[in-house]
mmCIF file of C-alpha atoms and ligand atoms in Angstrom:
data_model
loop_
_atom_site.group_PDB
_atom_site.id
_atom_site.type_symbol
_atom_site.label_atom_id
_atom_site.label_comp_id
_atom_site.label_asym_id
_atom_site.label_seq_id
_atom_site.Cartn_x
_atom_site.Cartn_y
_atom_site.Cartn_z
ATOM 1 C CA PRO A 1 12.706 -37.779 -48.580
ATOM 2 C CA ALA A 2 9.638 -36.855 -46.567
ATOM 3 C CA LEU A 3 11.243 -34.382 -43.479
ATOM 4 C CA PRO A 4 8.493 -34.514 -40.575
ATOM 5 C CA LEU A 5 8.578 -30.353 -39.915
ATOM 6 C CA SER A 6 6.417 -29.473 -36.786
ATOM 7 C CA SER A 7 4.700 -26.276 -36.025
ATOM 8 C CA SER A 8 7.249 -25.130 -33.586
ATOM 9 C CA SER A 9 9.605 -24.288 -36.655
ATOM 10 C CA SER A 10 7.482 -21.240 -37.453
ATOM 11 C CA SER A 11 9.319 -18.472 -35.474
ATOM 12 C CA THR A 12 12.352 -17.208 -37.203
ATOM 13 C CA LEU A 13 15.416 -15.724 -36.145
ATOM 14 C CA ALA A 14 14.122 -12.259 -36.949
ATOM 15 C CA ASP A 15 10.653 -12.474 -35.209
ATOM 16 C CA SER A 16 11.087 -14.270 -32.142
ATOM 17 C CA ASN A 17 14.469 -13.213 -31.192
ATOM 18 C CA GLY A 18 14.729 -9.521 -31.884
ATOM 19 C CA PRO A 19 17.097 -9.016 -34.977
ATOM 20 C CA LYS A 20 20.774 -9.740 -33.330
ATOM 21 C CA GLN A 21 20.764 -12.906 -31.820
ATOM 22 C CA PRO A 22 22.379 -15.914 -33.131
ATOM 23 C CA PHE A 23 20.525 -19.118 -35.061
ATOM 24 C CA VAL A 24 20.625 -21.923 -32.246
ATOM 25 C CA ILE A 25 20.572 -25.160 -34.031
ATOM 26 C CA GLY A 26 19.942 -28.324 -31.743
ATOM 27 C CA VAL A 27 20.901 -31.829 -32.828
ATOM 28 C CA SER A 28 20.224 -35.008 -30.875
ATOM 29 C CA GLY A 29 19.923 -38.249 -31.832
ATOM 30 C CA GLY A 30 20.980 -41.809 -29.890
ATOM 31 C CA THR A 31 24.476 -42.680 -29.413
ATOM 32 C CA ALA A 32 26.960 -42.918 -32.798
ATOM 33 C CA SER A 33 23.633 -42.140 -34.894
ATOM 34 C CA GLY A 34 25.845 -39.500 -37.111
ATOM 35 C CA LYS A 35 25.162 -36.385 -34.826
ATOM 36 C CA THR A 36 29.108 -35.006 -34.955
ATOM 37 C CA THR A 37 29.323 -36.047 -38.888
ATOM 38 C CA VAL A 38 25.715 -34.243 -40.120
ATOM 39 C CA CYS A 39 27.008 -31.526 -37.830
ATOM 40 C CA ASP A 40 30.512 -31.103 -39.309
ATOM 41 C CA MET A 41 28.895 -31.370 -42.688
ATOM 42 C CA ILE A 42 26.699 -28.465 -42.164
ATOM 43 C CA ILE A 43 29.311 -26.223 -40.598
ATOM 44 C CA GLN A 44 31.853 -27.510 -43.970
ATOM 45 C CA GLN A 45 28.883 -26.368 -45.894
ATOM 46 C CA LEU A 46 28.541 -23.246 -44.475
ATOM 47 C CA HIS A 47 32.039 -22.357 -44.491
ATOM 48 C CA ASP A 48 31.537 -18.783 -44.972
ATOM 49 C CA HIS A 49 29.540 -17.986 -42.062
ATOM 50 C CA ARG A 50 30.660 -17.909 -38.379
ATOM 51 C CA VAL A 51 29.680 -21.125 -36.872
ATOM 52 C CA VAL A 52 30.097 -22.884 -33.362
ATOM 53 C CA LEU A 53 29.895 -25.925 -32.465
ATOM 54 C CA VAL A 54 29.165 -26.635 -28.225
ATOM 55 C CA ASN A 55 28.775 -30.020 -27.433
ATOM 56 C CA GLN A 56 26.783 -31.215 -24.708
ATOM 57 C CA GLY A 57 28.607 -34.518 -24.317
ATOM 58 C CA CYS A 58 31.802 -35.947 -25.814
ATOM 59 C CA TYR A 59 32.973 -34.498 -28.938
ATOM 60 C CA ASP A 60 35.810 -36.133 -30.666
ATOM 61 C CA ILE A 61 37.931 -33.038 -31.048
ATOM 62 C CA HIS A 62 40.433 -34.752 -33.215
ATOM 63 C CA ARG A 63 37.889 -34.672 -36.263
ATOM 64 C CA GLN A 64 37.573 -31.207 -35.991
ATOM 65 C CA LYS A 65 40.700 -29.702 -37.913
ATOM 66 C CA GLN A 66 41.066 -26.664 -35.519
ATOM 67 C CA LYS A 67 44.434 -26.294 -34.058
ATOM 68 C CA SER A 68 42.587 -23.401 -31.747
ATOM 69 C CA VAL A 69 40.787 -25.932 -29.981
ATOM 70 C CA THR A 70 43.820 -27.613 -28.476
ATOM 71 C CA LEU A 71 45.875 -24.547 -28.531
ATOM 72 C CA SER A 72 42.988 -23.211 -26.256
ATOM 73 C CA LEU A 73 43.364 -25.808 -23.646
ATOM 74 C CA LEU A 74 46.299 -23.977 -22.552
ATOM 75 C CA ALA A 75 45.039 -20.933 -23.244
ATOM 76 C CA GLY A 76 44.025 -20.137 -19.528
ATOM 77 C CA ASN A 77 48.187 -20.439 -18.781
ATOM 78 C CA LEU A 78 49.446 -20.087 -22.087
ATOM 79 C CA VAL A 79 48.292 -16.954 -23.611
ATOM 80 C CA ARG A 80 48.167 -15.167 -20.767
ATOM 81 C CA TYR A 81 51.807 -15.353 -20.895
ATOM 82 C CA GLU A 82 52.405 -14.519 -24.549
ATOM 83 C CA ASN A 83 53.558 -11.181 -24.322
ATOM 84 C CA LEU A 84 56.514 -12.571 -22.290
ATOM 85 C CA PHE A 85 57.889 -14.375 -25.118
ATOM 86 C CA CYS A 86 59.146 -13.710 -28.330
ATOM 87 C CA ASN A 87 56.708 -14.327 -31.038
ATOM 88 C CA ALA A 88 58.511 -17.034 -32.817
ATOM 89 C CA PHE A 89 59.376 -18.682 -29.393
ATOM 90 C CA ALA A 90 55.736 -18.313 -28.073
ATOM 91 C CA ILE A 91 54.795 -20.164 -31.653
ATOM 92 C CA MET A 92 57.213 -22.798 -31.787
ATOM 93 C CA LEU A 93 56.196 -23.746 -27.872
ATOM 94 C CA GLU A 94 52.466 -23.311 -28.802
ATOM 95 C CA TYR A 95 52.690 -25.941 -31.501
ATOM 96 C CA GLN A 96 54.197 -28.596 -29.695
ATOM 97 C CA VAL A 97 52.636 -28.337 -26.405
ATOM 98 C CA SER A 98 49.460 -28.594 -29.561
ATOM 99 C CA ARG A 99 51.155 -31.559 -31.154
ATOM 100 C CA CYS A 100 51.267 -33.099 -27.245
ATOM 101 C CA PHE A 101 47.518 -32.602 -26.944
ATOM 102 C CA GLU A 102 46.410 -33.600 -29.848
ATOM 103 C CA GLN A 103 47.873 -36.961 -29.012
ATOM 104 C CA LEU A 104 46.293 -37.049 -25.876
ATOM 105 C CA MET A 105 42.807 -36.357 -27.807
ATOM 106 C CA LEU A 106 43.673 -38.990 -30.275
ATOM 107 C CA ILE A 107 43.353 -41.436 -27.701
ATOM 108 C CA GLY A 108 39.999 -40.136 -26.462
ATOM 109 C CA ALA A 109 41.343 -38.284 -22.956
ATOM 110 C CA PHE A 110 40.266 -34.540 -23.164
ATOM 111 C CA LYS A 111 37.096 -33.836 -24.728
ATOM 112 C CA ASP A 112 34.806 -30.734 -24.762
ATOM 113 C CA SER A 113 31.977 -31.843 -22.483
ATOM 114 C CA PHE A 114 29.264 -30.295 -20.291
ATOM 115 C CA TYR A 115 29.562 -34.383 -18.382
ATOM 116 C CA ARG A 116 29.570 -33.266 -14.433
ATOM 117 C CA GLY A 117 33.132 -34.532 -12.778
ATOM 118 C CA LEU A 118 32.766 -37.660 -10.969
ATOM 119 C CA THR A 119 33.104 -37.716 -7.100
ATOM 120 C CA ALA A 120 36.387 -39.717 -5.787
ATOM 121 C CA GLU A 121 33.672 -42.401 -4.733
ATOM 122 C CA GLU A 122 31.472 -42.709 -8.191
ATOM 123 C CA ALA A 123 35.268 -42.716 -9.805
ATOM 124 C CA LYS A 124 35.741 -45.920 -8.238
ATOM 125 C CA ARG A 125 32.633 -47.528 -9.053
ATOM 126 C CA VAL A 126 32.492 -46.009 -12.628
ATOM 127 C CA HIS A 127 30.842 -49.213 -13.962
ATOM 128 C CA GLU A 128 28.054 -48.593 -12.381
ATOM 129 C CA TYR A 129 27.645 -44.985 -13.664
ATOM 130 C CA ASN A 130 25.390 -44.188 -15.886
ATOM 131 C CA PHE A 131 26.792 -41.594 -18.546
ATOM 132 C CA ASP A 132 23.465 -41.898 -20.730
ATOM 133 C CA HIS A 133 21.303 -40.227 -17.999
ATOM 134 C CA PRO A 134 20.280 -36.511 -17.762
ATOM 135 C CA ASP A 135 21.624 -36.506 -14.351
ATOM 136 C CA ALA A 136 25.260 -37.376 -15.368
ATOM 137 C CA PHE A 137 25.366 -33.721 -17.788
ATOM 138 C CA ASP A 138 25.839 -30.525 -15.505
ATOM 139 C CA THR A 139 22.444 -28.539 -17.368
ATOM 140 C CA GLU A 140 22.525 -25.654 -15.385
ATOM 141 C CA GLN A 141 26.269 -24.655 -16.669
ATOM 142 C CA PHE A 142 25.041 -25.661 -20.760
ATOM 143 C CA LEU A 143 22.491 -23.799 -19.970
ATOM 144 C CA GLU A 144 24.000 -20.794 -18.432
ATOM 145 C CA CYS A 145 26.870 -21.215 -21.597
ATOM 146 C CA ILE A 146 23.729 -21.081 -24.308
ATOM 147 C CA GLU A 147 22.662 -18.193 -22.765
ATOM 148 C CA LYS A 148 25.878 -16.297 -22.693
ATOM 149 C CA LEU A 149 26.160 -17.359 -26.407
ATOM 150 C CA ARG A 150 22.583 -16.197 -27.594
ATOM 151 C CA CYS A 151 23.528 -12.668 -26.080
ATOM 152 C CA THR A 152 26.402 -12.946 -28.303
ATOM 153 C CA GLN A 153 29.036 -12.863 -25.257
ATOM 154 C CA SER A 154 31.781 -15.452 -25.236
ATOM 155 C CA VAL A 155 31.908 -18.518 -23.169
ATOM 156 C CA GLN A 156 34.577 -20.784 -21.906
ATOM 157 C CA VAL A 157 33.450 -24.599 -22.715
ATOM 158 C CA PRO A 158 34.588 -27.084 -19.416
ATOM 159 C CA ILE A 159 36.950 -29.651 -20.740
ATOM 160 C CA TYR A 160 36.615 -33.125 -19.744
ATOM 161 C CA ASP A 161 39.261 -36.057 -18.515
ATOM 162 C CA PHE A 162 37.374 -38.861 -20.170
ATOM 163 C CA LYS A 163 40.829 -41.165 -17.971
ATOM 164 C CA ASN A 164 39.773 -39.864 -14.777
ATOM 165 C CA HIS A 165 36.120 -38.387 -14.996
ATOM 166 C CA ARG A 166 37.496 -35.512 -13.590
ATOM 167 C CA ARG A 167 36.715 -31.677 -15.021
ATOM 168 C CA CYS A 168 39.847 -30.552 -16.218
ATOM 169 C CA SER A 169 39.445 -27.262 -13.879
ATOM 170 C CA GLU A 170 42.421 -25.095 -15.226
ATOM 171 C CA SER A 171 41.502 -25.924 -19.130
ATOM 172 C CA PHE A 172 38.709 -24.573 -21.089
ATOM 173 C CA ARG A 173 37.888 -24.117 -24.840
ATOM 174 C CA GLN A 174 37.012 -20.484 -25.526
ATOM 175 C CA VAL A 175 33.636 -19.949 -27.663
ATOM 176 C CA ASN A 176 33.049 -16.974 -29.186
ATOM 177 C CA ALA A 177 29.836 -15.128 -30.336
ATOM 178 C CA SER A 178 28.835 -16.523 -34.059
ATOM 179 C CA ASP A 179 26.024 -16.660 -36.341
ATOM 180 C CA VAL A 180 24.835 -19.974 -35.950
ATOM 181 C CA ILE A 181 25.350 -21.853 -32.634
ATOM 182 C CA ILE A 182 24.768 -25.794 -33.032
ATOM 183 C CA LEU A 183 24.068 -27.741 -29.742
ATOM 184 C CA GLU A 184 24.865 -31.440 -30.079
ATOM 185 C CA GLY A 185 24.283 -34.263 -27.843
ATOM 186 C CA ILE A 186 22.284 -37.341 -27.066
ATOM 187 C CA LEU A 187 19.934 -35.520 -24.475
ATOM 188 C CA VAL A 188 20.072 -31.501 -25.575
ATOM 189 C CA PHE A 189 16.196 -32.082 -26.586
ATOM 190 C CA HIS A 190 15.689 -33.205 -22.700
ATOM 191 C CA ASP A 191 15.378 -29.765 -20.955
ATOM 192 C CA PRO A 192 12.949 -27.587 -21.866
ATOM 193 C CA ARG A 193 14.713 -24.710 -20.715
ATOM 194 C CA VAL A 194 17.644 -25.848 -23.322
ATOM 195 C CA ARG A 195 15.082 -26.881 -26.041
ATOM 196 C CA ASN A 196 13.413 -23.584 -25.713
ATOM 197 C CA LEU A 197 16.388 -21.509 -26.560
ATOM 198 C CA MET A 198 16.678 -23.403 -30.190
ATOM 199 C CA ASN A 199 15.530 -22.065 -33.578
ATOM 200 C CA MET A 200 15.578 -25.090 -35.332
ATOM 201 C CA LYS A 201 15.916 -28.840 -33.513
ATOM 202 C CA ILE A 202 17.333 -31.847 -35.789
ATOM 203 C CA PHE A 203 17.308 -35.417 -34.792
ATOM 204 C CA VAL A 204 19.538 -37.869 -36.587
ATOM 205 C CA ASP A 205 17.451 -41.284 -36.845
ATOM 206 C CA THR A 206 19.457 -44.075 -37.724
ATOM 207 C CA ASP A 207 18.725 -47.511 -37.097
ATOM 208 C CA ALA A 208 19.648 -48.903 -33.597
ATOM 209 C CA ASP A 209 21.911 -51.955 -34.768
ATOM 210 C CA VAL A 210 23.842 -49.726 -37.289
ATOM 211 C CA ARG A 211 24.402 -47.498 -34.061
ATOM 212 C CA LEU A 212 25.536 -49.701 -32.290
ATOM 213 C CA ALA A 213 27.906 -51.650 -34.689
ATOM 214 C CA ARG A 214 29.370 -48.052 -35.576
ATOM 215 C CA ARG A 215 29.874 -47.545 -31.482
ATOM 216 C CA ILE A 216 31.792 -50.784 -31.206
ATOM 217 C CA ARG A 217 34.005 -49.934 -33.890
ATOM 218 C CA ARG A 218 34.440 -46.092 -32.490
ATOM 219 C CA ASP A 219 35.213 -47.153 -29.640
ATOM 220 C CA THR A 220 37.314 -49.785 -30.210
ATOM 221 C CA VAL A 221 39.234 -48.046 -32.785
ATOM 222 C CA GLU A 222 38.565 -44.417 -32.287
ATOM 223 C CA ARG A 223 38.454 -44.581 -28.583
ATOM 224 C CA GLY A 224 41.149 -47.181 -27.491
ATOM 225 C CA ARG A 225 38.303 -49.095 -25.580
ATOM 226 C CA ASP A 226 38.696 -52.534 -25.221
ATOM 227 C CA ILE A 227 35.608 -54.316 -26.199
ATOM 228 C CA ASN A 228 36.305 -58.040 -24.986
ATOM 229 C CA SER A 229 36.972 -56.726 -21.421
ATOM 230 C CA VAL A 230 33.017 -56.728 -20.330
ATOM 231 C CA LEU A 231 33.417 -56.127 -16.652
ATOM 232 C CA GLU A 232 37.015 -56.100 -16.103
ATOM 233 C CA GLN A 233 37.831 -52.682 -14.574
ATOM 234 C CA ALA A 234 41.687 -52.796 -15.055
ATOM 235 C CA SER A 235 41.043 -50.551 -17.861
ATOM 236 C CA PRO A 236 39.942 -46.835 -17.554
ATOM 237 C CA PHE A 237 37.538 -47.467 -20.691
ATOM 238 C CA THR A 238 36.264 -50.928 -19.840
ATOM 239 C CA TYR A 239 33.187 -49.229 -18.289
ATOM 240 C CA LEU A 240 31.906 -48.721 -22.151
ATOM 241 C CA ASN A 241 31.270 -52.197 -23.493
ATOM 242 C CA ILE A 242 28.565 -53.997 -24.516
ATOM 243 C CA PHE A 243 27.811 -55.094 -20.674
ATOM 244 C CA LEU A 244 27.544 -51.625 -20.171
ATOM 245 C CA TYR A 245 25.201 -50.883 -23.499
ATOM 246 C CA ALA A 246 22.870 -53.296 -22.463
ATOM 247 C CA LYS A 247 22.531 -51.963 -19.049
ATOM 248 C CA PHE A 248 22.663 -48.007 -19.647
ATOM 249 C CA VAL A 249 22.802 -46.800 -22.838
ATOM 250 C CA LYS A 250 20.007 -48.198 -24.871
ATOM 251 C CA PRO A 251 17.793 -48.214 -21.797
ATOM 252 C CA ALA A 252 18.363 -44.444 -21.233
ATOM 253 C CA PHE A 253 18.134 -43.491 -24.966
ATOM 254 C CA ASP A 254 14.175 -45.426 -24.750
ATOM 255 C CA ASP A 255 13.678 -43.528 -21.564
ATOM 256 C CA PHE A 256 14.944 -40.271 -22.438
ATOM 257 C CA VAL A 257 16.435 -39.985 -26.239
ATOM 258 C CA LEU A 258 13.837 -41.615 -28.201
ATOM 259 C CA PRO A 259 10.561 -39.445 -26.504
ATOM 260 C CA SER A 260 13.029 -36.186 -26.879
ATOM 261 C CA LYS A 261 12.515 -36.833 -30.958
ATOM 262 C CA LYS A 262 8.618 -35.237 -30.638
ATOM 263 C CA TYR A 263 10.096 -32.075 -30.325
ATOM 264 C CA ALA A 264 12.305 -32.578 -33.648
ATOM 265 C CA ASP A 265 11.250 -30.004 -36.212
ATOM 266 C CA VAL A 266 13.442 -31.799 -38.623
ATOM 267 C CA ILE A 267 14.208 -35.640 -38.628
ATOM 268 C CA ILE A 268 17.035 -37.154 -40.897
ATOM 269 C CA PRO A 269 17.269 -40.873 -41.596
ATOM 270 C CA ARG A 270 20.440 -42.155 -42.386
ATOM 271 C CA GLY A 271 22.349 -39.391 -40.575
ATOM 272 C CA GLY A 272 25.445 -37.901 -42.970
ATOM 273 C CA ASP A 273 24.601 -40.498 -45.812
ATOM 274 C CA ASN A 274 21.557 -37.976 -46.226
ATOM 275 C CA HIS A 275 22.633 -35.250 -48.581
ATOM 276 C CA VAL A 276 19.452 -34.228 -49.550
ATOM 277 C CA ALA A 277 18.401 -33.062 -45.910
ATOM 278 C CA ILE A 278 21.638 -32.073 -45.485
ATOM 279 C CA ASP A 279 21.631 -29.460 -48.670
ATOM 280 C CA LEU A 280 18.134 -28.496 -47.754
ATOM 281 C CA ILE A 281 19.099 -27.662 -44.180
ATOM 282 C CA VAL A 282 21.945 -25.945 -44.930
ATOM 283 C CA GLN A 283 19.892 -23.931 -47.549
ATOM 284 C CA HIS A 284 17.175 -23.034 -44.984
ATOM 285 C CA ILE A 285 19.893 -21.778 -42.654
ATOM 286 C CA ARG A 286 21.260 -19.567 -45.343
ATOM 287 C CA THR A 287 17.716 -18.191 -45.704
ATOM 288 C CA LYS A 288 18.005 -17.190 -42.156
ATOM 289 C CA LEU A 289 21.414 -15.670 -42.130
ATOM 290 C CA GLY A 290 20.404 -13.328 -44.887
ATOM 291 C CA GLN A 291 17.667 -12.258 -43.261
ATOM 292 C CA HIS A 292 20.094 -11.402 -39.978
ATOM 293 C CA ASP A 293 22.273 -9.636 -42.239
ATOM 294 C CA LEU A 294 19.559 -7.750 -43.516
ATOM 295 C CA CYS A 295 18.505 -7.170 -40.042
ATOM 296 C CA LYS A 296 21.759 -5.955 -38.997
ATOM 297 C CA ILE A 297 22.204 -3.319 -41.791
ATOM 298 C CA TYR A 298 18.525 -2.353 -41.296
ATOM 299 C CA PRO A 299 17.568 -3.076 -37.639
ATOM 300 C CA ASN A 300 14.079 -1.485 -38.197
ATOM 301 C CA VAL A 301 13.518 -3.911 -40.487
ATOM 302 C CA TYR A 302 11.760 -7.247 -39.233
ATOM 303 C CA VAL A 303 11.034 -9.793 -41.828
ATOM 304 C CA ILE A 304 8.046 -12.001 -40.845
ATOM 305 C CA GLN A 305 7.981 -15.478 -41.883
ATOM 306 C CA SER A 306 5.128 -17.803 -40.248
ATOM 307 C CA THR A 307 5.830 -21.022 -41.900
ATOM 308 C CA PHE A 308 9.128 -23.148 -42.193
ATOM 309 C CA GLN A 309 9.153 -24.541 -45.691
ATOM 310 C CA ILE A 310 11.668 -26.723 -47.318
HETATM 311 P P1 ADP B 401 27.411 -39.613 -32.797
HETATM 312 O O1 ADP B 401 27.837 -38.020 -33.051
HETATM 313 O O2 ADP B 401 25.967 -39.657 -32.861
HETATM 314 O O3 ADP B 401 28.411 -40.210 -31.862
HETATM 315 P P2 ADP B 401 29.141 -39.964 -34.738
HETATM 316 O O4 ADP B 401 28.795 -39.179 -35.919
HETATM 317 O O5 ADP B 401 30.031 -39.808 -34.092
HETATM 318 O O6 ADP B 401 27.672 -39.932 -34.304
HETATM 319 O O7 ADP B 401 29.419 -41.111 -35.629
HETATM 320 C C1 ADP B 401 29.812 -42.332 -34.613
HETATM 321 C C2 ADP B 401 30.550 -43.186 -35.647
HETATM 322 O O8 ADP B 401 30.215 -43.736 -36.860
HETATM 323 C C3 ADP B 401 31.957 -42.853 -36.031
HETATM 324 O O9 ADP B 401 32.962 -43.421 -36.132
HETATM 325 C C4 ADP B 401 31.606 -42.180 -37.283
HETATM 326 O O10 ADP B 401 33.250 -41.873 -38.267
HETATM 327 C C5 ADP B 401 30.966 -43.448 -37.963
HETATM 328 N N1 ADP B 401 29.801 -42.905 -39.017
HETATM 329 C C6 ADP B 401 28.758 -41.941 -38.974
HETATM 330 N N2 ADP B 401 28.305 -41.505 -40.271
HETATM 331 C C7 ADP B 401 28.613 -42.853 -40.658
HETATM 332 C C8 ADP B 401 28.203 -43.289 -41.962
HETATM 333 N N3 ADP B 401 27.069 -42.327 -42.788
HETATM 334 N N4 ADP B 401 28.519 -44.285 -42.730
HETATM 335 C C9 ADP B 401 29.734 -44.811 -41.994
HETATM 336 N N5 ADP B 401 30.248 -44.445 -40.701
HETATM 337 C C10 ADP B 401 29.543 -43.430 -40.331
HETATM 338 O O1 C5P B 402 28.978 -38.893 -29.318
HETATM 339 P P1 C5P B 402 27.817 -39.655 -28.848
HETATM 340 O O2 C5P B 402 26.648 -39.560 -28.680
HETATM 341 O O3 C5P B 402 27.701 -41.421 -28.856
HETATM 342 O O4 C5P B 402 28.202 -39.783 -27.210
HETATM 343 C C1 C5P B 402 27.192 -40.107 -26.178
HETATM 344 C C2 C5P B 402 27.843 -41.523 -25.274
HETATM 345 O O5 C5P B 402 28.880 -41.180 -24.788
HETATM 346 C C3 C5P B 402 26.991 -41.630 -24.214
HETATM 347 O O6 C5P B 402 26.087 -43.280 -24.779
HETATM 348 C C4 C5P B 402 28.109 -42.281 -23.152
HETATM 349 O O7 C5P B 402 27.532 -43.940 -23.051
HETATM 350 C C5 C5P B 402 29.192 -42.226 -23.407
HETATM 351 N N1 C5P B 402 30.010 -41.913 -22.839
HETATM 352 C C6 C5P B 402 31.219 -42.390 -23.033
HETATM 353 N N2 C5P B 402 32.393 -42.030 -21.993
HETATM 354 C C7 C5P B 402 31.985 -41.138 -21.440
HETATM 355 C C8 C5P B 402 31.008 -40.351 -20.992
HETATM 356 C C9 C5P B 402 29.934 -40.681 -22.402
HETATM 357 O O8 C5P B 402 31.498 -43.432 -23.587
HETATM 358 N N3 C5P B 402 32.965 -41.068 -20.060
#
């Protein structure tokens, strides 16, 4: 398939950012377009490289089979005191705790997220809150995290309590410096400061009807929400339903997400079904990482490549 490419892709890891910075990939697209699926596929195929995924909005942590994510929820408290326990007891306790958190995550209660916490007043009227508007995100903190990761510093990604729409002030996910940083979210291309930190921008382009069908399935089956309770506020999850899809999600897609597609270097039709596109992207990242390694070994060697070719 034709993969539309833009000239902004011509910069390389070595020539634009200096030899030692990680390769930053942005993955955008509408809700339920398959962004997470595409990221998971890229990460799986890059298994011999250090890759981290940083999500701007919601990430269904249970889909990522990484125990460390659940453990790090408590890292602030537990790991700090780890030395006080004998190893066996600490491991057993961590396991139990992580199981509890996995259960909570399965119903979608806690996720990595740069969503702002709602004020008490906003939380009371959550059905009027637009989670698809750029203002719903803490872009300054998102930017700060990316800048640190690019400088190979580790960061603490906030954990969001989706039940109460609050930041879990005590819990963070520790993200360490890596060769590849993938930034995923519906609005990762919206802010130019964030966009300009990316070496490669991917837009997952999936038909709106398909996305809506997937979202209904995901929100009811995977996120425990009730599709029938359109205006009812009894459940904490009822604010996301067909009514609010039409009121907030679709207009925000038209106003903010779709216009940012023009910044993409690569557009992937059909998301995770498009194995050819994903293979080509992985191949490109491998090439860049090869150059990265070369630059690490020979810091005075700069690899110059003026065109991006798939
Ligand atoms: P996004 O991260 O863009 O919101 P996801 O990757 O989470 O999208 O996919 C949304 C939902 O659609 C999930 O339930 C996922 O399992 C499902 N899904 C994703 N890609 C496909 C596909 N190619 N075919 C069928 N279902 C898919
Ligand atoms: O994973 P996806 O890209 O679909 O995540 C973005 C969507 O998550 C947004 O369209 C927003 O409506 C939804 N969302 C949610 N619950 C929140 C915040 C955002 O379902 N508390």
